[in-house]
Amino acid sequence: MTGPDLSRRAFLRRGVGGAAGLTIAFHLPGCVASEEAAPTEGEAPFLPNAWLRIGGDGTTTVVLAKSEMGQGVMTALPQILVDELDGDWSSLRIEEAAAGPEYGHPWLGPQVTAASSSVRSSMQPLREAGAKARAMLIAAAAQQWAIHPSACHAENGFVIETEGTRRAGYGALAEAASRLPEPDVVLLKELGDFRLVGRSVPRLDIPEKVTGRARYGIDVDVPDMLVAVVARCPTFGGSAKDFDDGPALRVPGVKTVVPISSGVAVVADGSWAALQGRKALRVTWDKGDLAGLDSETIAADLVAMARESAVTARDDGDVTGAMARAATTLHAEYRQPYLAHAAMEPPNCTALVTDDACTVWAPTQAQGKSRRVAAEITGLPETAVQVHTTFLGGGFGRGLEADMVREAVELSRDLRVPVKVLWSREDDLAHDFYRPPSYHRLSAGLDASGSPVAWTHHVACPSLLGRDRPLADDELDRTSVAGAADMPYDIPNVRCDWTRVEPGVPIGWWRSVGHLPNVFAVECFIDELASLTGADPYQFRRVHLRRSGRHRAALDVAAAESGWGKSLPRGRARGIAVGEAFGSFVAQVAEVSVELGRVRVHRVTCAIDCGMVVNPEIVTQQMEGGIVYGLTAALHGRIDIVDGAVKQQHFDDYRLLRMSEMPEVEVHILPSAEPPGGVGEVGVPTVAPAVVNAVAVLTGRRLRSLPLVL
């Protein structure tokens, strides 16, 4: 195979697959890369808990209950467990967990990967799992040697007699350990005793990906599988009135056309036939009540409703009185549009429904939700539903939805064969659950010395919590004011209000949720206050963060490492921003120029305090990725609604950051013994305000809407 017939994946398999080095076995249910990766009978006599198995050959299997979508959990979470286990990292094997209540999220309920919480929520359970297994293995060795367990210690997959010469591998002890009771309480390691946690251990998923062996949802292939694409109404809330399937059925390879809850599915023996069949399909749509909706109307409604009603999220001091007594006041309004997730892998799902079982293969972040939806559609108990999680080609919150699961399960239920539902990029952009738009009205009063004495922030946007359950009229959606109600500056009189506005466009969880729009407004406005008083923006923030040491520490590192205050080449300026999200504190400095009327970001210096760090390189990668995602939103991101439908169709009009636009990025991780914070989302919110604040230095203009237009 040569020339144009050689696929990228085939090239990677041929060109890289023979490279020598450490081999880590993976077993992803439904996506076994090779026969040797699959478990064998009798392999694991020691199963101390849901997270760990140790085989008689010494192989350590760590069960991964989080979705790997490029954020590195397939490495970071095993690091935690294997470190407490004192296991042999080179014998490690990773297995993706099947969906089940034993893997439920300790904070969020069902099994899910969300809220930058994989390490935060898993740290204690995985440490305890590893420590208890280690204690049982030590006890097994001590029993065999007729000595007290305190006379032994564990090290790199062996139990060793501390004052003697005897040693036994975990594999040799596994069966004996399996007969011992699990200890109720164990001592966890001191921070200084970690040998894996805190190290940049190479990511375990990378060899699978660069050799082409990794299996994503879109790669799933099940015997006798059919492929479906769905024609969906282009307008929100619309539905199919009627359809003519004759032209579609005449397309070679098309098997049938099936109406389902989301539209009309064309089912074929392959994706090409299904896509061609959908093109030929004739559907008459009932465009629904939102057919006349447009972005301008939505934007106007946000402003109008913010004047009429509000729920108070924070009310400190006497804001009205302080504002009336202020020597100077400043008012500003900020706006942000709908955004799509636009992950590289569009939504997809494969399902097989039989009389007594349902099996789902999906690149999902929400195993628990997917399982529940499949059970509802089939009428089966949840225990009869298996959800196999594949690698995800990006998530960003889109994988928290189950619409693609619903489509695949409905079709397999009706057709009684396995069905893979594929979405195109056009489908993905036109039928997403979008980041909500928002309107922000901020006011501040300053005393004669230039210090802010009063601050108000009114947020108007749809409710994410209200999407899934009813909210009372006076009930606050905390996700809508995250980063606003808890803004960190030391101002004695603060009020934050929220107005719920529901245009009817589907909304969903989008990377960093409410922090992105709210931190943008806060950090742009605090910069405007600094400018109004003639203060240095960095120093102004620092002075008014007296009670927030972690904010200040991150701010100081970002400023120092960026060369804040030092001269720059002509035509460049720096902007700064700081924020907190998901338990981590981030400051960023953007070095920017304006070239031919366009904003160009040359360098971003990022400082993060995310508490105790498991894998520094993964933290760096996540911050770099968050900066790319945040810059994409700042420079290009916009979903426009025209006549009730999305205007954008592909990456030519919903642009992502180009390679030529990528700035130099430096990430500085602050040392900390605090509990771990999140890193998957916290790099996103502060980059846009840092860029906007730099543009203001260059042009004298305050840009208050995204994406940036000069």
PDB file of N, CA, C and O in Angstrom, residues 96-162:
ATOM      1  N   GLU A  96     -10.332  -0.560  31.326  1.00  0.00           N
ATOM      2  CA  GLU A  96     -11.423   0.406  31.484  1.00  0.00           C
ATOM      3  C   GLU A  96     -12.575  -0.249  32.232  1.00  0.00           C
ATOM      4  O   GLU A  96     -12.975  -1.369  31.940  1.00  0.00           O
ATOM      5  N   ALA A  97     -13.111   0.463  33.212  1.00  0.00           N
ATOM      6  CA  ALA A  97     -14.215  -0.075  34.007  1.00  0.00           C
ATOM      7  C   ALA A  97     -15.494  -0.118  33.195  1.00  0.00           C
ATOM      8  O   ALA A  97     -15.787   0.790  32.421  1.00  0.00           O
ATOM      9  N   ALA A  98     -16.256  -1.184  33.376  1.00  0.00           N
ATOM     10  CA  ALA A  98     -17.619  -1.188  32.863  1.00  0.00           C
ATOM     11  C   ALA A  98     -18.469  -0.299  33.761  1.00  0.00           C
ATOM     12  O   ALA A  98     -18.146  -0.079  34.929  1.00  0.00           O
ATOM     13  N   ALA A  99     -19.554   0.249  33.215  1.00  0.00           N
ATOM     14  CA  ALA A  99     -20.410   1.129  34.008  1.00  0.00           C
ATOM     15  C   ALA A  99     -21.055   0.344  35.142  1.00  0.00           C
ATOM     16  O   ALA A  99     -21.524  -0.776  34.956  1.00  0.00           O
ATOM     17  N   GLY A 100     -21.068   0.946  36.315  1.00  0.00           N
ATOM     18  CA  GLY A 100     -21.696   0.293  37.452  1.00  0.00           C
ATOM     19  C   GLY A 100     -21.689   1.188  38.664  1.00  0.00           C
ATOM     20  O   GLY A 100     -20.882   2.130  38.757  1.00  0.00           O
ATOM     21  N   PRO A 101     -22.565   0.961  39.622  1.00  0.00           N
ATOM     22  CA  PRO A 101     -22.663   1.832  40.802  1.00  0.00           C
ATOM     23  C   PRO A 101     -21.390   1.856  41.641  1.00  0.00           C
ATOM     24  O   PRO A 101     -21.136   2.826  42.352  1.00  0.00           O
ATOM     25  N   GLU A 102     -20.585   0.775  41.562  1.00  0.00           N
ATOM     26  CA  GLU A 102     -19.350   0.756  42.348  1.00  0.00           C
ATOM     27  C   GLU A 102     -18.360   1.814  41.879  1.00  0.00           C
ATOM     28  O   GLU A 102     -17.415   2.146  42.595  1.00  0.00           O
ATOM     29  N   TYR A 103     -18.584   2.356  40.673  1.00  0.00           N
ATOM     30  CA  TYR A 103     -17.696   3.390  40.158  1.00  0.00           C
ATOM     31  C   TYR A 103     -18.390   4.753  40.099  1.00  0.00           C
ATOM     32  O   TYR A 103     -17.993   5.633  39.336  1.00  0.00           O
ATOM     33  N   GLY A 104     -19.428   4.921  40.903  1.00  0.00           N
ATOM     34  CA  GLY A 104     -20.116   6.200  40.958  1.00  0.00           C
ATOM     35  C   GLY A 104     -19.194   7.311  41.436  1.00  0.00           C
ATOM     36  O   GLY A 104     -18.214   7.080  42.157  1.00  0.00           O
ATOM     37  N   HIS A 105     -19.499   8.541  41.032  1.00  0.00           N
ATOM     38  CA  HIS A 105     -18.688   9.693  41.415  1.00  0.00           C
ATOM     39  C   HIS A 105     -19.035  10.091  42.846  1.00  0.00           C
ATOM     40  O   HIS A 105     -20.219  10.251  43.177  1.00  0.00           O
ATOM     41  N   PRO A 106     -18.042  10.257  43.730  1.00  0.00           N
ATOM     42  CA  PRO A 106     -18.349  10.555  45.138  1.00  0.00           C
ATOM     43  C   PRO A 106     -19.063  11.887  45.348  1.00  0.00           C
ATOM     44  O   PRO A 106     -19.690  12.087  46.382  1.00  0.00           O
ATOM     45  N   TRP A 107     -18.935  12.818  44.385  1.00  0.00           N
ATOM     46  CA  TRP A 107     -19.592  14.120  44.522  1.00  0.00           C
ATOM     47  C   TRP A 107     -20.777  14.274  43.597  1.00  0.00           C
ATOM     48  O   TRP A 107     -21.763  14.924  43.950  1.00  0.00           O
ATOM     49  N   LEU A 108     -20.672  13.716  42.404  1.00  0.00           N
ATOM     50  CA  LEU A 108     -21.662  13.998  41.368  1.00  0.00           C
ATOM     51  C   LEU A 108     -22.687  12.890  41.184  1.00  0.00           C
ATOM     52  O   LEU A 108     -23.613  13.051  40.397  1.00  0.00           O
ATOM     53  N   GLY A 109     -22.528  11.779  41.888  1.00  0.00           N
ATOM     54  CA  GLY A 109     -23.515  10.714  41.824  1.00  0.00           C
ATOM     55  C   GLY A 109     -23.145   9.617  40.852  1.00  0.00           C
ATOM     56  O   GLY A 109     -22.283   8.777  41.146  1.00  0.00           O
ATOM     57  N   PRO A 110     -23.757   9.587  39.662  1.00  0.00           N
ATOM     58  CA  PRO A 110     -23.478   8.505  38.711  1.00  0.00           C
ATOM     59  C   PRO A 110     -22.032   8.553  38.214  1.00  0.00           C
ATOM     60  O   PRO A 110     -21.338   9.566  38.367  1.00  0.00           O
ATOM     61  N   GLN A 111     -21.600   7.466  37.612  1.00  0.00           N
ATOM     62  CA  GLN A 111     -20.256   7.398  37.050  1.00  0.00           C
ATOM     63  C   GLN A 111     -20.116   8.433  35.943  1.00  0.00           C
ATOM     64  O   GLN A 111     -20.868   8.444  34.970  1.00  0.00           O
ATOM     65  N   VAL A 112     -19.130   9.321  36.085  1.00  0.00           N
ATOM     66  CA  VAL A 112     -19.008  10.444  35.166  1.00  0.00           C
ATOM     67  C   VAL A 112     -17.591  10.994  35.250  1.00  0.00           C
ATOM     68  O   VAL A 112     -16.912  10.859  36.272  1.00  0.00           O
ATOM     69  N   THR A 113     -17.134  11.600  34.160  1.00  0.00           N
ATOM     70  CA  THR A 113     -15.852  12.303  34.142  1.00  0.00           C
ATOM     71  C   THR A 113     -16.161  13.758  33.826  1.00  0.00           C
ATOM     72  O   THR A 113     -16.504  14.101  32.694  1.00  0.00           O
ATOM     73  N   ALA A 114     -16.086  14.624  34.844  1.00  0.00           N
ATOM     74  CA  ALA A 114     -16.534  16.000  34.682  1.00  0.00           C
ATOM     75  C   ALA A 114     -15.960  16.864  35.793  1.00  0.00           C
ATOM     76  O   ALA A 114     -15.396  16.364  36.773  1.00  0.00           O
ATOM     77  N   ALA A 115     -16.082  18.181  35.606  1.00  0.00           N
ATOM     78  CA  ALA A 115     -15.765  19.179  36.634  1.00  0.00           C
ATOM     79  C   ALA A 115     -14.304  19.127  37.081  1.00  0.00           C
ATOM     80  O   ALA A 115     -14.001  19.435  38.234  1.00  0.00           O
ATOM     81  N   SER A 116     -13.408  18.762  36.166  1.00  0.00           N
ATOM     82  CA  SER A 116     -11.982  18.703  36.511  1.00  0.00           C
ATOM     83  C   SER A 116     -11.769  17.976  37.833  1.00  0.00           C
ATOM     84  O   SER A 116     -11.003  18.417  38.691  1.00  0.00           O
ATOM     85  N   SER A 117     -12.455  16.848  37.994  1.00  0.00           N
ATOM     86  CA  SER A 117     -12.492  16.212  39.313  1.00  0.00           C
ATOM     87  C   SER A 117     -11.897  14.814  39.343  1.00  0.00           C
ATOM     88  O   SER A 117     -11.970  14.152  40.381  1.00  0.00           O
ATOM     89  N   SER A 118     -11.309  14.345  38.249  1.00  0.00           N
ATOM     90  CA  SER A 118     -10.846  12.956  38.232  1.00  0.00           C
ATOM     91  C   SER A 118      -9.812  12.694  39.322  1.00  0.00           C
ATOM     92  O   SER A 118      -9.949  11.754  40.115  1.00  0.00           O
ATOM     93  N   VAL A 119      -8.783  13.510  39.380  1.00  0.00           N
ATOM     94  CA  VAL A 119      -7.763  13.322  40.407  1.00  0.00           C
ATOM     95  C   VAL A 119      -8.295  13.757  41.772  1.00  0.00           C
ATOM     96  O   VAL A 119      -8.097  13.073  42.781  1.00  0.00           O
ATOM     97  N   ARG A 120      -8.999  14.882  41.801  1.00  0.00           N
ATOM     98  CA  ARG A 120      -9.504  15.401  43.079  1.00  0.00           C
ATOM     99  C   ARG A 120     -10.405  14.392  43.781  1.00  0.00           C
ATOM    100  O   ARG A 120     -10.308  14.185  44.996  1.00  0.00           O
ATOM    101  N   SER A 121     -11.306  13.782  43.023  1.00  0.00           N
ATOM    102  CA  SER A 121     -12.268  12.869  43.645  1.00  0.00           C
ATOM    103  C   SER A 121     -11.711  11.465  43.839  1.00  0.00           C
ATOM    104  O   SER A 121     -12.228  10.709  44.664  1.00  0.00           O
ATOM    105  N   SER A 122     -10.684  11.113  43.090  1.00  0.00           N
ATOM    106  CA  SER A 122     -10.157   9.749  43.138  1.00  0.00           C
ATOM    107  C   SER A 122      -8.952   9.603  44.054  1.00  0.00           C
ATOM    108  O   SER A 122      -8.581   8.465  44.384  1.00  0.00           O
ATOM    109  N   MET A 123      -8.342  10.692  44.439  1.00  0.00           N
ATOM    110  CA  MET A 123      -7.104  10.612  45.215  1.00  0.00           C
ATOM    111  C   MET A 123      -7.263   9.751  46.467  1.00  0.00           C
ATOM    112  O   MET A 123      -6.516   8.784  46.674  1.00  0.00           O
ATOM    113  N   GLN A 124      -8.239  10.056  47.308  1.00  0.00           N
ATOM    114  CA  GLN A 124      -8.392   9.312  48.553  1.00  0.00           C
ATOM    115  C   GLN A 124      -8.820   7.874  48.323  1.00  0.00           C
ATOM    116  O   GLN A 124      -8.209   6.949  48.883  1.00  0.00           O
ATOM    117  N   PRO A 125      -9.837   7.601  47.501  1.00  0.00           N
ATOM    118  CA  PRO A 125     -10.218   6.189  47.285  1.00  0.00           C
ATOM    119  C   PRO A 125      -9.100   5.338  46.690  1.00  0.00           C
ATOM    120  O   PRO A 125      -8.908   4.187  47.102  1.00  0.00           O
ATOM    121  N   LEU A 126      -8.345   5.891  45.742  1.00  0.00           N
ATOM    122  CA  LEU A 126      -7.275   5.108  45.125  1.00  0.00           C
ATOM    123  C   LEU A 126      -6.103   4.910  46.077  1.00  0.00           C
ATOM    124  O   LEU A 126      -5.479   3.837  46.087  1.00  0.00           O
ATOM    125  N   ARG A 127      -5.798   5.917  46.857  1.00  0.00           N
ATOM    126  CA  ARG A 127      -4.730   5.748  47.852  1.00  0.00           C
ATOM    127  C   ARG A 127      -5.108   4.657  48.850  1.00  0.00           C
ATOM    128  O   ARG A 127      -4.298   3.793  49.201  1.00  0.00           O
ATOM    129  N   GLU A 128      -6.347   4.694  49.328  1.00  0.00           N
ATOM    130  CA  GLU A 128      -6.782   3.689  50.289  1.00  0.00           C
ATOM    131  C   GLU A 128      -6.806   2.299  49.660  1.00  0.00           C
ATOM    132  O   GLU A 128      -6.427   1.313  50.310  1.00  0.00           O
ATOM    133  N   ALA A 129      -7.232   2.212  48.407  1.00  0.00           N
ATOM    134  CA  ALA A 129      -7.252   0.913  47.729  1.00  0.00           C
ATOM    135  C   ALA A 129      -5.852   0.329  47.625  1.00  0.00           C
ATOM    136  O   ALA A 129      -5.632  -0.861  47.888  1.00  0.00           O
ATOM    137  N   GLY A 130      -4.884   1.161  47.237  1.00  0.00           N
ATOM    138  CA  GLY A 130      -3.510   0.686  47.133  1.00  0.00           C
ATOM    139  C   GLY A 130      -2.919   0.328  48.476  1.00  0.00           C
ATOM    140  O   GLY A 130      -2.229  -0.697  48.625  1.00  0.00           O
ATOM    141  N   ALA A 131      -3.184   1.160  49.486  1.00  0.00           N
ATOM    142  CA  ALA A 131      -2.605   0.917  50.805  1.00  0.00           C
ATOM    143  C   ALA A 131      -3.180  -0.342  51.447  1.00  0.00           C
ATOM    144  O   ALA A 131      -2.460  -1.112  52.098  1.00  0.00           O
ATOM    145  N   LYS A 132      -4.480  -0.578  51.265  1.00  0.00           N
ATOM    146  CA  LYS A 132      -5.080  -1.777  51.851  1.00  0.00           C
ATOM    147  C   LYS A 132      -4.553  -3.039  51.178  1.00  0.00           C
ATOM    148  O   LYS A 132      -4.272  -4.049  51.849  1.00  0.00           O
ATOM    149  N   ALA A 133      -4.406  -2.993  49.859  1.00  0.00           N
ATOM    150  CA  ALA A 133      -3.848  -4.153  49.161  1.00  0.00           C
ATOM    151  C   ALA A 133      -2.411  -4.409  49.601  1.00  0.00           C
ATOM    152  O   ALA A 133      -2.007  -5.569  49.802  1.00  0.00           O
ATOM    153  N   ARG A 134      -1.641  -3.342  49.750  1.00  0.00           N
ATOM    154  CA  ARG A 134      -0.258  -3.501  50.226  1.00  0.00           C
ATOM    155  C   ARG A 134      -0.226  -4.139  51.610  1.00  0.00           C
ATOM    156  O   ARG A 134       0.580  -5.054  51.874  1.00  0.00           O
ATOM    157  N   ALA A 135      -1.114  -3.703  52.502  1.00  0.00           N
ATOM    158  CA  ALA A 135      -1.156  -4.258  53.856  1.00  0.00           C
ATOM    159  C   ALA A 135      -1.507  -5.743  53.830  1.00  0.00           C
ATOM    160  O   ALA A 135      -0.950  -6.547  54.593  1.00  0.00           O
ATOM    161  N   MET A 136      -2.412  -6.126  52.938  1.00  0.00           N
ATOM    162  CA  MET A 136      -2.801  -7.535  52.845  1.00  0.00           C
ATOM    163  C   MET A 136      -1.671  -8.385  52.290  1.00  0.00           C
ATOM    164  O   MET A 136      -1.450  -9.527  52.732  1.00  0.00           O
ATOM    165  N   LEU A 137      -0.939  -7.870  51.322  1.00  0.00           N
ATOM    166  CA  LEU A 137       0.207  -8.610  50.775  1.00  0.00           C
ATOM    167  C   LEU A 137       1.314  -8.761  51.821  1.00  0.00           C
ATOM    168  O   LEU A 137       1.941  -9.833  51.935  1.00  0.00           O
ATOM    169  N   ILE A 138       1.549  -7.707  52.572  1.00  0.00           N
ATOM    170  CA  ILE A 138       2.541  -7.797  53.651  1.00  0.00           C
ATOM    171  C   ILE A 138       2.101  -8.813  54.697  1.00  0.00           C
ATOM    172  O   ILE A 138       2.906  -9.632  55.186  1.00  0.00           O
ATOM    173  N   ALA A 139       0.806  -8.784  55.035  1.00  0.00           N
ATOM    174  CA  ALA A 139       0.303  -9.738  56.024  1.00  0.00           C
ATOM    175  C   ALA A 139       0.441 -11.174  55.525  1.00  0.00           C
ATOM    176  O   ALA A 139       0.751 -12.091  56.307  1.00  0.00           O
ATOM    177  N   ALA A 140       0.227 -11.384  54.219  1.00  0.00           N
ATOM    178  CA  ALA A 140       0.366 -12.738  53.664  1.00  0.00           C
ATOM    179  C   ALA A 140       1.801 -13.221  53.765  1.00  0.00           C
ATOM    180  O   ALA A 140       2.060 -14.382  54.119  1.00  0.00           O
ATOM    181  N   ALA A 141       2.750 -12.342  53.456  1.00  0.00           N
ATOM    182  CA  ALA A 141       4.163 -12.728  53.559  1.00  0.00           C
ATOM    183  C   ALA A 141       4.550 -12.999  55.007  1.00  0.00           C
ATOM    184  O   ALA A 141       5.243 -13.991  55.306  1.00  0.00           O
ATOM    185  N   ALA A 142       4.102 -12.120  55.902  1.00  0.00           N
ATOM    186  CA  ALA A 142       4.442 -12.302  57.315  1.00  0.00           C
ATOM    187  C   ALA A 142       3.885 -13.613  57.851  1.00  0.00           C
ATOM    188  O   ALA A 142       4.537 -14.305  58.659  1.00  0.00           O
ATOM    189  N   GLN A 143       2.687 -13.967  57.402  1.00  0.00           N
ATOM    190  CA  GLN A 143       2.075 -15.229  57.829  1.00  0.00           C
ATOM    191  C   GLN A 143       2.901 -16.420  57.345  1.00  0.00           C
ATOM    192  O   GLN A 143       3.129 -17.388  58.095  1.00  0.00           O
ATOM    193  N   GLN A 144       3.361 -16.363  56.112  1.00  0.00           N
ATOM    194  CA  GLN A 144       4.170 -17.459  55.574  1.00  0.00           C
ATOM    195  C   GLN A 144       5.507 -17.562  56.292  1.00  0.00           C
ATOM    196  O   GLN A 144       6.035 -18.667  56.491  1.00  0.00           O
ATOM    197  N   TRP A 145       6.066 -16.428  56.692  1.00  0.00           N
ATOM    198  CA  TRP A 145       7.391 -16.426  57.329  1.00  0.00           C
ATOM    199  C   TRP A 145       7.308 -16.500  58.851  1.00  0.00           C
ATOM    200  O   TRP A 145       8.340 -16.503  59.529  1.00  0.00           O
ATOM    201  N   ALA A 146       6.070 -16.536  59.379  1.00  0.00           N
ATOM    202  CA  ALA A 146       5.851 -16.623  60.825  1.00  0.00           C
ATOM    203  C   ALA A 146       6.526 -15.470  61.555  1.00  0.00           C
ATOM    204  O   ALA A 146       7.185 -15.669  62.588  1.00  0.00           O
ATOM    205  N   ILE A 147       6.369 -14.266  61.013  1.00  0.00           N
ATOM    206  CA  ILE A 147       6.889 -13.064  61.675  1.00  0.00           C
ATOM    207  C   ILE A 147       5.774 -12.024  61.712  1.00  0.00           C
ATOM    208  O   ILE A 147       4.719 -12.179  61.088  1.00  0.00           O
ATOM    209  N   HIS A 148       6.002 -10.959  62.447  1.00  0.00           N
ATOM    210  CA  HIS A 148       5.000  -9.898  62.546  1.00  0.00           C
ATOM    211  C   HIS A 148       5.053  -9.034  61.284  1.00  0.00           C
ATOM    212  O   HIS A 148       6.143  -8.787  60.746  1.00  0.00           O
ATOM    213  N   PRO A 149       3.895  -8.552  60.788  1.00  0.00           N
ATOM    214  CA  PRO A 149       3.916  -7.711  59.590  1.00  0.00           C
ATOM    215  C   PRO A 149       4.800  -6.482  59.710  1.00  0.00           C
ATOM    216  O   PRO A 149       5.342  -6.005  58.703  1.00  0.00           O
ATOM    217  N   SER A 150       4.989  -5.992  60.927  1.00  0.00           N
ATOM    218  CA  SER A 150       5.836  -4.803  61.095  1.00  0.00           C
ATOM    219  C   SER A 150       7.295  -5.087  60.767  1.00  0.00           C
ATOM    220  O   SER A 150       8.092  -4.154  60.596  1.00  0.00           O
ATOM    221  N   ALA A 151       7.650  -6.371  60.664  1.00  0.00           N
ATOM    222  CA  ALA A 151       9.024  -6.739  60.323  1.00  0.00           C
ATOM    223  C   ALA A 151       9.231  -6.809  58.808  1.00  0.00           C
ATOM    224  O   ALA A 151      10.303  -7.223  58.354  1.00  0.00           O
ATOM    225  N   CYS A 152       8.217  -6.415  58.049  1.00  0.00           N
ATOM    226  CA  CYS A 152       8.297  -6.461  56.589  1.00  0.00           C
ATOM    227  C   CYS A 152       7.970  -5.079  56.020  1.00  0.00           C
ATOM    228  O   CYS A 152       7.304  -4.258  56.652  1.00  0.00           O
ATOM    229  N   HIS A 153       8.403  -4.884  54.810  1.00  0.00           N
ATOM    230  CA  HIS A 153       7.991  -3.688  54.073  1.00  0.00           C
ATOM    231  C   HIS A 153       7.828  -4.049  52.593  1.00  0.00           C
ATOM    232  O   HIS A 153       8.338  -5.076  52.140  1.00  0.00           O
ATOM    233  N   ALA A 154       7.116  -3.205  51.883  1.00  0.00           N
ATOM    234  CA  ALA A 154       6.858  -3.444  50.462  1.00  0.00           C
ATOM    235  C   ALA A 154       7.703  -2.502  49.623  1.00  0.00           C
ATOM    236  O   ALA A 154       7.958  -1.354  50.013  1.00  0.00           O
ATOM    237  N   GLU A 155       8.102  -3.005  48.461  1.00  0.00           N
ATOM    238  CA  GLU A 155       8.935  -2.187  47.580  1.00  0.00           C
ATOM    239  C   GLU A 155       8.882  -2.739  46.155  1.00  0.00           C
ATOM    240  O   GLU A 155       9.249  -3.895  45.915  1.00  0.00           O
ATOM    241  N   ASN A 156       8.365  -1.939  45.229  1.00  0.00           N
ATOM    242  CA  ASN A 156       8.420  -2.228  43.802  1.00  0.00           C
ATOM    243  C   ASN A 156       7.906  -3.624  43.437  1.00  0.00           C
ATOM    244  O   ASN A 156       8.508  -4.352  42.661  1.00  0.00           O
ATOM    245  N   GLY A 157       6.768  -4.006  44.048  1.00  0.00           N
ATOM    246  CA  GLY A 157       6.162  -5.279  43.698  1.00  0.00           C
ATOM    247  C   GLY A 157       6.650  -6.456  44.511  1.00  0.00           C
ATOM    248  O   GLY A 157       6.336  -7.602  44.168  1.00  0.00           O
ATOM    249  N   PHE A 158       7.391  -6.216  45.573  1.00  0.00           N
ATOM    250  CA  PHE A 158       7.891  -7.275  46.449  1.00  0.00           C
ATOM    251  C   PHE A 158       7.598  -6.915  47.897  1.00  0.00           C
ATOM    252  O   PHE A 158       7.590  -5.737  48.274  1.00  0.00           O
ATOM    253  N   VAL A 159       7.378  -7.962  48.713  1.00  0.00           N
ATOM    254  CA  VAL A 159       7.410  -7.802  50.170  1.00  0.00           C
ATOM    255  C   VAL A 159       8.768  -8.303  50.638  1.00  0.00           C
ATOM    256  O   VAL A 159       9.200  -9.404  50.256  1.00  0.00           O
ATOM    257  N   ILE A 160       9.443  -7.491  51.447  1.00  0.00           N
ATOM    258  CA  ILE A 160      10.824  -7.762  51.843  1.00  0.00           C
ATOM    259  C   ILE A 160      10.906  -7.826  53.368  1.00  0.00           C
ATOM    260  O   ILE A 160      10.330  -6.988  54.070  1.00  0.00           O
ATOM    261  N   GLU A 161      11.608  -8.818  53.867  1.00  0.00           N
ATOM    262  CA  GLU A 161      11.885  -8.904  55.299  1.00  0.00           C
ATOM    263  C   GLU A 161      12.927  -7.836  55.637  1.00  0.00           C
ATOM    264  O   GLU A 161      14.064  -7.874  55.148  1.00  0.00           O
ATOM    265  N   THR A 162      12.530  -6.883  56.456  1.00  0.00           N
ATOM    266  CA  THR A 162      13.345  -5.686  56.666  1.00  0.00           C
ATOM    267  C   THR A 162      14.712  -6.017  57.253  1.00  0.00           C
ATOM    268  O   THR A 162      15.738  -5.481  56.805  1.00  0.00           O
TER     269      THR A 162
END
